[in-house]
Amino acid sequence: MEDIRFTPGLLPPEAEALRAEVRTFIADHLKGYPGVKRAKSWSGADPEFSKAMGARGWIGMTWPTEYGGGGRSFLERYVVLEEMLAAGAPVSAHWVADRQSGPLLLKFGTEDQRRKYIPAITRGESYFCIGMSEPNSGSDLASIRTRAEKTADGWRINGQKIWTSKAHTAHHMIALVRTRPQDPKDRHAGLSQFLIDMKETKGVTIRPIRNMAGEQMFNEVFFEDAEVPADALVGTEGGGWGQVTTELAFERSGPERYLSSYQLLFELVREIGADAGPAEAAGIGRLAAHLSTLRQMSISIATMLERGETPNLAAAIVKELGVAYEQDMPGKAHDIAGISPRTGGGDFDQVMAYMTMAARSFSLRGGTREIMRGIIARGLGLR
């Protein structure tokens, strides 16, 4: 059984000092930004806002300065993310590149790849998506069938990805594909990652998957004889499994795992007001206490990452508990307020209506709840 620890962590003074600066930036840039747009949280996009964040040095904050990064701590980055998400800032355009793709390229990419792609990410000008899940594979990445075959000049890719967030706006995808036949004795062998130009590569087709709210967050991506150069390979040919599991660890424990429904809690408190009855106060109190506990668990993991540790099991637990909290929020808000969203209503009605439709998709991000529970069970020695 793996060691599971959530040692209480504290944000250092230099990180807390950054909080006021971020709040001033948000107040200046999001004045009059409506609640229903804030409810989109890290799925809302605004390229100009991303550029403004890049100009402040808040994208790639922990990355080396030689590539345009900020050279700052994970805990300082945590404060920036927390403030952005609590405010419902439109950070989606650069989100994946900042959280996962940049760190992956810094860890496994070539020097040429780092110098070519990282600076544009830090400026908020280059967006990435992740090609992992496939039809009939879901989040079981070891069973993917998209394949890349070696050619004289590089690689030829054929197959399909699904549930690819923001593929329609991304400049690049880092895709996990099979470069060798599946080995029944080692399902994780023979997988590789490729960096694919989503705007220029012929043979790439993107089709939207709209959620109940009518948004195009997810996509299907088809590869039909899509040719990529030899230097598109990221890391080691056949070593993709180890790389992709490292990449997933970047996305499972941050504040986005418990703040996606925060705007609804905010609007609920405003709706109930200062005259809350005992039952309403108790319900809101339980939601606030739950949120505070998840935050402390998340900060604990952030402090472990800052020390160079890899708390993958603890991160999976935060992701599972956080998704449950976020998805339960619309129902609990309905029960506490005692009303359903009203047509033509105010911010509370609009935000509750949106969250009711959008929250179901939250468990698809970063691995389904079934996958998380499998990881946790293995870590506990239960399977």
Short mmCIF file of N, CA and C in Angstrom, two decimals, residues 167-295:
data_model
loop_
_atom_site.label_atom_id
_atom_site.label_comp_id
_atom_site.label_asym_id
_atom_site.label_seq_id
_atom_site.Cartn_x
_atom_site.Cartn_y
_atom_site.Cartn_z
N ALA A 167 -9.79 21.37 -28.65
CA ALA A 167 -9.01 21.03 -29.84
C ALA A 167 -9.26 22.02 -30.97
N HIS A 168 -10.47 22.61 -31.00
CA HIS A 168 -10.83 23.51 -32.10
C HIS A 168 -10.12 24.86 -32.02
N THR A 169 -9.57 25.19 -30.87
CA THR A 169 -8.85 26.45 -30.75
C THR A 169 -7.35 26.25 -30.54
N ALA A 170 -6.93 25.03 -30.29
CA ALA A 170 -5.52 24.77 -29.97
C ALA A 170 -4.63 24.90 -31.20
N HIS A 171 -3.44 25.42 -31.00
CA HIS A 171 -2.44 25.45 -32.06
C HIS A 171 -1.72 24.11 -32.18
N HIS A 172 -1.59 23.40 -31.06
CA HIS A 172 -0.85 22.14 -31.05
C HIS A 172 -1.55 21.12 -30.16
N MET A 173 -1.36 19.87 -30.51
CA MET A 173 -1.80 18.76 -29.65
C MET A 173 -0.58 17.91 -29.30
N ILE A 174 -0.52 17.46 -28.06
CA ILE A 174 0.43 16.39 -27.71
C ILE A 174 -0.41 15.13 -27.58
N ALA A 175 -0.21 14.22 -28.54
CA ALA A 175 -1.06 13.03 -28.66
C ALA A 175 -0.30 11.79 -28.23
N LEU A 176 -1.02 10.91 -27.53
CA LEU A 176 -0.48 9.60 -27.17
C LEU A 176 -0.96 8.61 -28.22
N VAL A 177 -0.01 7.96 -28.89
CA VAL A 177 -0.36 7.01 -29.96
C VAL A 177 0.49 5.75 -29.81
N ARG A 178 0.06 4.73 -30.54
CA ARG A 178 0.79 3.46 -30.48
C ARG A 178 1.81 3.41 -31.63
N THR A 179 3.08 3.18 -31.30
CA THR A 179 4.12 3.06 -32.32
C THR A 179 4.61 1.63 -32.47
N ARG A 180 4.10 0.74 -31.63
CA ARG A 180 4.41 -0.69 -31.76
C ARG A 180 3.13 -1.46 -31.46
N PRO A 181 3.00 -2.69 -32.00
CA PRO A 181 1.80 -3.49 -31.70
C PRO A 181 1.67 -3.72 -30.19
N GLN A 182 0.41 -3.85 -29.75
CA GLN A 182 0.18 -4.05 -28.33
C GLN A 182 0.76 -5.38 -27.86
N ASP A 183 1.48 -5.34 -26.77
CA ASP A 183 2.07 -6.55 -26.18
C ASP A 183 1.16 -7.01 -25.05
N PRO A 184 0.50 -8.19 -25.19
CA PRO A 184 -0.44 -8.64 -24.16
C PRO A 184 0.23 -8.79 -22.79
N LYS A 185 1.56 -8.96 -22.79
CA LYS A 185 2.25 -9.13 -21.50
C LYS A 185 2.60 -7.77 -20.87
N ASP A 186 2.56 -6.71 -21.67
CA ASP A 186 2.87 -5.38 -21.15
C ASP A 186 2.04 -4.37 -21.93
N ARG A 187 0.81 -4.12 -21.46
CA ARG A 187 -0.13 -3.24 -22.18
C ARG A 187 0.38 -1.82 -22.28
N HIS A 188 1.32 -1.44 -21.42
CA HIS A 188 1.79 -0.05 -21.40
C HIS A 188 2.99 0.18 -22.32
N ALA A 189 3.50 -0.88 -22.92
CA ALA A 189 4.66 -0.73 -23.81
C ALA A 189 4.21 -0.27 -25.20
N GLY A 190 5.14 0.30 -25.94
CA GLY A 190 4.87 0.65 -27.34
C GLY A 190 4.05 1.89 -27.55
N LEU A 191 3.90 2.74 -26.54
CA LEU A 191 3.17 4.01 -26.69
C LEU A 191 4.15 5.17 -26.76
N SER A 192 3.81 6.17 -27.58
CA SER A 192 4.70 7.32 -27.76
C SER A 192 3.86 8.60 -27.83
N GLN A 193 4.50 9.72 -27.59
CA GLN A 193 3.81 11.01 -27.67
C GLN A 193 4.37 11.82 -28.83
N PHE A 194 3.45 12.50 -29.54
CA PHE A 194 3.84 13.34 -30.67
C PHE A 194 3.23 14.73 -30.52
N LEU A 195 3.99 15.70 -30.96
CA LEU A 195 3.55 17.09 -30.95
C LEU A 195 3.03 17.40 -32.36
N ILE A 196 1.73 17.67 -32.46
CA ILE A 196 1.07 17.83 -33.77
C ILE A 196 0.58 19.26 -33.95
N ASP A 197 0.96 19.86 -35.06
CA ASP A 197 0.49 21.20 -35.41
C ASP A 197 -0.97 21.08 -35.88
N MET A 198 -1.91 21.63 -35.08
CA MET A 198 -3.33 21.45 -35.36
C MET A 198 -3.83 22.38 -36.46
N LYS A 199 -3.06 23.36 -36.83
CA LYS A 199 -3.49 24.32 -37.86
C LYS A 199 -2.93 23.98 -39.23
N GLU A 200 -1.77 23.34 -39.28
CA GLU A 200 -1.08 23.15 -40.55
C GLU A 200 -1.01 21.69 -41.02
N THR A 201 -1.24 20.74 -40.12
CA THR A 201 -1.07 19.33 -40.49
C THR A 201 -2.25 18.85 -41.32
N LYS A 202 -1.97 18.38 -42.53
CA LYS A 202 -3.02 17.83 -43.38
C LYS A 202 -3.45 16.46 -42.83
N GLY A 203 -4.76 16.17 -43.00
CA GLY A 203 -5.27 14.88 -42.53
C GLY A 203 -5.81 14.93 -41.11
N VAL A 204 -5.92 16.13 -40.53
CA VAL A 204 -6.50 16.29 -39.19
C VAL A 204 -7.87 16.94 -39.32
N THR A 205 -8.90 16.27 -38.80
CA THR A 205 -10.27 16.80 -38.82
C THR A 205 -10.81 16.89 -37.39
N ILE A 206 -11.42 18.03 -37.08
CA ILE A 206 -11.95 18.26 -35.73
C ILE A 206 -13.46 18.42 -35.81
N ARG A 207 -14.18 17.65 -35.01
CA ARG A 207 -15.64 17.75 -34.96
C ARG A 207 -16.07 18.05 -33.53
N PRO A 208 -16.98 19.01 -33.35
CA PRO A 208 -17.37 19.38 -31.98
C PRO A 208 -18.29 18.37 -31.30
N ILE A 209 -18.15 18.29 -29.98
CA ILE A 209 -19.12 17.58 -29.14
C ILE A 209 -19.70 18.63 -28.20
N ARG A 210 -20.94 19.00 -28.41
CA ARG A 210 -21.53 20.06 -27.59
C ARG A 210 -22.13 19.46 -26.32
N ASN A 211 -21.93 20.15 -25.21
CA ASN A 211 -22.52 19.68 -23.96
C ASN A 211 -23.95 20.20 -23.84
N MET A 212 -24.60 19.87 -22.73
CA MET A 212 -26.01 20.25 -22.57
C MET A 212 -26.21 21.76 -22.55
N ALA A 213 -25.16 22.50 -22.20
CA ALA A 213 -25.24 23.96 -22.18
C ALA A 213 -25.02 24.55 -23.57
N GLY A 214 -24.78 23.69 -24.58
CA GLY A 214 -24.58 24.17 -25.94
C GLY A 214 -23.16 24.59 -26.25
N GLU A 215 -22.23 24.33 -25.32
CA GLU A 215 -20.86 24.76 -25.51
C GLU A 215 -20.03 23.71 -26.25
N GLN A 216 -19.06 24.19 -27.03
CA GLN A 216 -18.12 23.28 -27.67
C GLN A 216 -16.85 23.25 -26.84
N MET A 217 -16.86 22.45 -25.82
CA MET A 217 -15.67 22.27 -24.99
C MET A 217 -14.89 21.06 -25.48
N PHE A 218 -15.60 19.96 -25.71
CA PHE A 218 -14.97 18.71 -26.14
C PHE A 218 -15.06 18.56 -27.66
N ASN A 219 -14.19 17.72 -28.18
CA ASN A 219 -14.15 17.47 -29.62
C ASN A 219 -13.75 16.03 -29.91
N GLU A 220 -14.14 15.59 -31.11
CA GLU A 220 -13.54 14.39 -31.71
C GLU A 220 -12.45 14.88 -32.67
N VAL A 221 -11.34 14.19 -32.71
CA VAL A 221 -10.25 14.54 -33.63
C VAL A 221 -9.87 13.30 -34.43
N PHE A 222 -9.93 13.43 -35.76
CA PHE A 222 -9.63 12.30 -36.63
C PHE A 222 -8.28 12.53 -37.33
N PHE A 223 -7.47 11.49 -37.40
CA PHE A 223 -6.19 11.53 -38.10
C PHE A 223 -6.26 10.54 -39.27
N GLU A 224 -6.14 11.08 -40.48
CA GLU A 224 -6.18 10.24 -41.67
C GLU A 224 -4.91 10.48 -42.48
N ASP A 225 -3.94 9.57 -42.34
CA ASP A 225 -2.63 9.71 -42.98
C ASP A 225 -2.02 11.08 -42.68
N ALA A 226 -2.10 11.48 -41.44
CA ALA A 226 -1.53 12.77 -41.01
C ALA A 226 -0.02 12.62 -40.84
N GLU A 227 0.72 13.36 -41.65
CA GLU A 227 2.19 13.25 -41.63
C GLU A 227 2.79 14.28 -40.67
N VAL A 228 3.66 13.82 -39.79
CA VAL A 228 4.38 14.73 -38.89
C VAL A 228 5.88 14.47 -39.02
N PRO A 229 6.71 15.49 -38.83
CA PRO A 229 8.15 15.30 -38.99
C PRO A 229 8.75 14.44 -37.87
N ALA A 230 9.96 13.99 -38.11
CA ALA A 230 10.62 13.12 -37.13
C ALA A 230 10.82 13.83 -35.79
N ASP A 231 11.05 15.15 -35.84
CA ASP A 231 11.29 15.86 -34.59
C ASP A 231 10.01 16.20 -33.84
N ALA A 232 8.86 15.64 -34.30
CA ALA A 232 7.61 15.81 -33.56
C ALA A 232 7.52 14.84 -32.40
N LEU A 233 8.36 13.82 -32.39
CA LEU A 233 8.36 12.87 -31.28
C LEU A 233 8.78 13.58 -30.00
N VAL A 234 8.00 13.38 -28.94
CA VAL A 234 8.32 13.97 -27.64
C VAL A 234 8.87 12.87 -26.73
N GLY A 235 10.07 13.06 -26.25
CA GLY A 235 10.65 12.06 -25.36
C GLY A 235 11.11 10.83 -26.11
N THR A 236 10.91 9.67 -25.50
CA THR A 236 11.43 8.41 -26.02
C THR A 236 10.37 7.64 -26.79
N GLU A 237 10.72 7.14 -27.97
CA GLU A 237 9.79 6.28 -28.72
C GLU A 237 9.53 5.01 -27.90
N GLY A 238 8.27 4.75 -27.61
CA GLY A 238 7.88 3.61 -26.79
C GLY A 238 7.80 3.93 -25.30
N GLY A 239 8.23 5.12 -24.93
CA GLY A 239 8.21 5.49 -23.50
C GLY A 239 7.06 6.38 -23.12
N GLY A 240 6.01 6.40 -23.96
CA GLY A 240 4.91 7.34 -23.75
C GLY A 240 4.13 7.12 -22.47
N TRP A 241 4.00 5.86 -22.03
CA TRP A 241 3.19 5.61 -20.85
C TRP A 241 3.75 6.32 -19.62
N GLY A 242 5.03 6.18 -19.40
CA GLY A 242 5.65 6.84 -18.26
C GLY A 242 5.54 8.35 -18.36
N GLN A 243 5.66 8.87 -19.58
CA GLN A 243 5.55 10.32 -19.76
C GLN A 243 4.13 10.81 -19.50
N VAL A 244 3.14 10.07 -20.01
CA VAL A 244 1.76 10.55 -19.90
C VAL A 244 1.25 10.46 -18.46
N THR A 245 1.70 9.47 -17.71
CA THR A 245 1.29 9.40 -16.31
C THR A 245 1.89 10.55 -15.51
N THR A 246 3.09 10.97 -15.88
CA THR A 246 3.67 12.16 -15.25
C THR A 246 2.85 13.39 -15.61
N GLU A 247 2.43 13.47 -16.87
CA GLU A 247 1.63 14.62 -17.33
C GLU A 247 0.31 14.70 -16.59
N LEU A 248 -0.35 13.55 -16.38
CA LEU A 248 -1.63 13.55 -15.70
C LEU A 248 -1.51 14.01 -14.26
N ALA A 249 -0.35 13.73 -13.64
CA ALA A 249 -0.17 14.16 -12.25
C ALA A 249 -0.21 15.67 -12.12
N PHE A 250 0.14 16.38 -13.22
CA PHE A 250 0.11 17.84 -13.16
C PHE A 250 -1.31 18.39 -12.99
N GLU A 251 -2.33 17.60 -13.40
CA GLU A 251 -3.67 18.16 -13.49
C GLU A 251 -4.67 17.64 -12.47
N ARG A 252 -4.24 16.86 -11.50
CA ARG A 252 -5.22 16.20 -10.66
C ARG A 252 -5.35 16.76 -9.25
N SER A 253 -4.63 17.78 -8.90
CA SER A 253 -4.70 18.19 -7.50
C SER A 253 -4.76 19.70 -7.32
N GLY A 254 -4.80 20.47 -8.40
CA GLY A 254 -4.79 21.92 -8.28
C GLY A 254 -6.12 22.48 -7.83
N PRO A 255 -6.20 23.78 -7.63
CA PRO A 255 -7.46 24.38 -7.17
C PRO A 255 -8.60 24.25 -8.16
N GLU A 256 -8.29 23.92 -9.43
CA GLU A 256 -9.38 23.70 -10.39
C GLU A 256 -10.20 22.47 -10.05
N ARG A 257 -9.71 21.66 -9.14
CA ARG A 257 -10.43 20.44 -8.76
C ARG A 257 -11.48 20.67 -7.68
N TYR A 258 -11.59 21.86 -7.16
CA TYR A 258 -12.67 22.12 -6.21
C TYR A 258 -13.30 23.50 -6.41
N LEU A 259 -12.80 24.29 -7.38
CA LEU A 259 -13.33 25.63 -7.58
C LEU A 259 -14.18 25.79 -8.84
N SER A 260 -14.40 24.71 -9.60
CA SER A 260 -15.16 24.83 -10.85
C SER A 260 -16.60 25.27 -10.60
N SER A 261 -17.16 24.94 -9.44
CA SER A 261 -18.54 25.32 -9.13
C SER A 261 -18.60 26.47 -8.13
N TYR A 262 -17.48 27.13 -7.91
CA TYR A 262 -17.41 28.14 -6.85
C TYR A 262 -18.37 29.30 -7.09
N GLN A 263 -18.56 29.70 -8.36
CA GLN A 263 -19.42 30.84 -8.64
C GLN A 263 -20.86 30.58 -8.17
N LEU A 264 -21.28 29.32 -8.21
CA LEU A 264 -22.64 28.99 -7.76
C LEU A 264 -22.73 29.16 -6.24
N LEU A 265 -21.70 28.75 -5.52
CA LEU A 265 -21.69 28.96 -4.07
C LEU A 265 -21.73 30.45 -3.75
N PHE A 266 -20.95 31.22 -4.51
CA PHE A 266 -20.93 32.69 -4.32
C PHE A 266 -22.31 33.29 -4.55
N GLU A 267 -22.95 32.90 -5.64
CA GLU A 267 -24.28 33.44 -5.95
C GLU A 267 -25.33 32.95 -4.96
N LEU A 268 -25.16 31.73 -4.46
CA LEU A 268 -26.10 31.19 -3.46
C LEU A 268 -26.06 32.03 -2.19
N VAL A 269 -24.85 32.37 -1.76
CA VAL A 269 -24.72 33.19 -0.56
C VAL A 269 -25.36 34.57 -0.79
N ARG A 270 -25.15 35.12 -1.98
CA ARG A 270 -25.77 36.43 -2.28
C ARG A 270 -27.29 36.31 -2.32
N GLU A 271 -27.80 35.19 -2.85
CA GLU A 271 -29.24 34.99 -2.97
C GLU A 271 -29.89 34.86 -1.60
N ILE A 272 -29.26 34.07 -0.74
CA ILE A 272 -29.84 33.85 0.59
C ILE A 272 -29.72 35.10 1.43
N GLY A 273 -28.58 35.79 1.29
CA GLY A 273 -28.38 37.04 2.01
C GLY A 273 -28.10 36.85 3.49
N ALA A 274 -28.18 37.95 4.21
CA ALA A 274 -27.86 37.93 5.64
C ALA A 274 -29.00 37.38 6.48
N ASP A 275 -30.16 37.15 5.88
CA ASP A 275 -31.32 36.68 6.64
C ASP A 275 -31.52 35.18 6.51
N ALA A 276 -30.45 34.44 6.35
CA ALA A 276 -30.57 33.00 6.18
C ALA A 276 -31.17 32.36 7.42
N GLY A 277 -32.10 31.41 7.19
CA GLY A 277 -32.65 30.65 8.30
C GLY A 277 -31.67 29.59 8.76
N PRO A 278 -31.98 28.88 9.85
CA PRO A 278 -31.04 27.87 10.38
C PRO A 278 -30.67 26.79 9.36
N ALA A 279 -31.66 26.29 8.63
CA ALA A 279 -31.37 25.23 7.66
C ALA A 279 -30.51 25.76 6.51
N GLU A 280 -30.80 26.97 6.05
CA GLU A 280 -30.01 27.56 4.96
C GLU A 280 -28.58 27.82 5.42
N ALA A 281 -28.44 28.37 6.62
CA ALA A 281 -27.10 28.65 7.15
C ALA A 281 -26.31 27.37 7.32
N ALA A 282 -26.99 26.32 7.81
CA ALA A 282 -26.29 25.04 8.02
C ALA A 282 -25.85 24.45 6.68
N GLY A 283 -26.72 24.55 5.67
CA GLY A 283 -26.36 24.00 4.35
C GLY A 283 -25.18 24.72 3.73
N ILE A 284 -25.21 26.05 3.79
CA ILE A 284 -24.09 26.82 3.25
C ILE A 284 -22.83 26.57 4.07
N GLY A 285 -22.98 26.43 5.37
CA GLY A 285 -21.83 26.15 6.23
C GLY A 285 -21.16 24.84 5.87
N ARG A 286 -21.96 23.82 5.60
CA ARG A 286 -21.39 22.52 5.22
C ARG A 286 -20.63 22.63 3.89
N LEU A 287 -21.21 23.37 2.92
CA LEU A 287 -20.51 23.55 1.64
C LEU A 287 -19.19 24.30 1.82
N ALA A 288 -19.20 25.32 2.69
CA ALA A 288 -17.98 26.09 2.93
C ALA A 288 -16.92 25.25 3.64
N ALA A 289 -17.37 24.44 4.61
CA ALA A 289 -16.42 23.59 5.34
C ALA A 289 -15.80 22.55 4.41
N HIS A 290 -16.64 21.98 3.55
CA HIS A 290 -16.14 20.99 2.60
C HIS A 290 -15.11 21.62 1.66
N LEU A 291 -15.44 22.83 1.19
CA LEU A 291 -14.53 23.55 0.30
C LEU A 291 -13.19 23.83 1.01
N SER A 292 -13.26 24.25 2.25
CA SER A 292 -12.05 24.55 3.01
C SER A 292 -11.18 23.30 3.19
N THR A 293 -11.82 22.16 3.43
CA THR A 293 -11.07 20.91 3.60
C THR A 293 -10.36 20.52 2.31
N LEU A 294 -11.09 20.61 1.19
CA LEU A 294 -10.47 20.29 -0.10
C LEU A 294 -9.30 21.23 -0.38
N ARG A 295 -9.46 22.49 -0.03
CA ARG A 295 -8.37 23.46 -0.25
C ARG A 295 -7.14 23.08 0.55
#
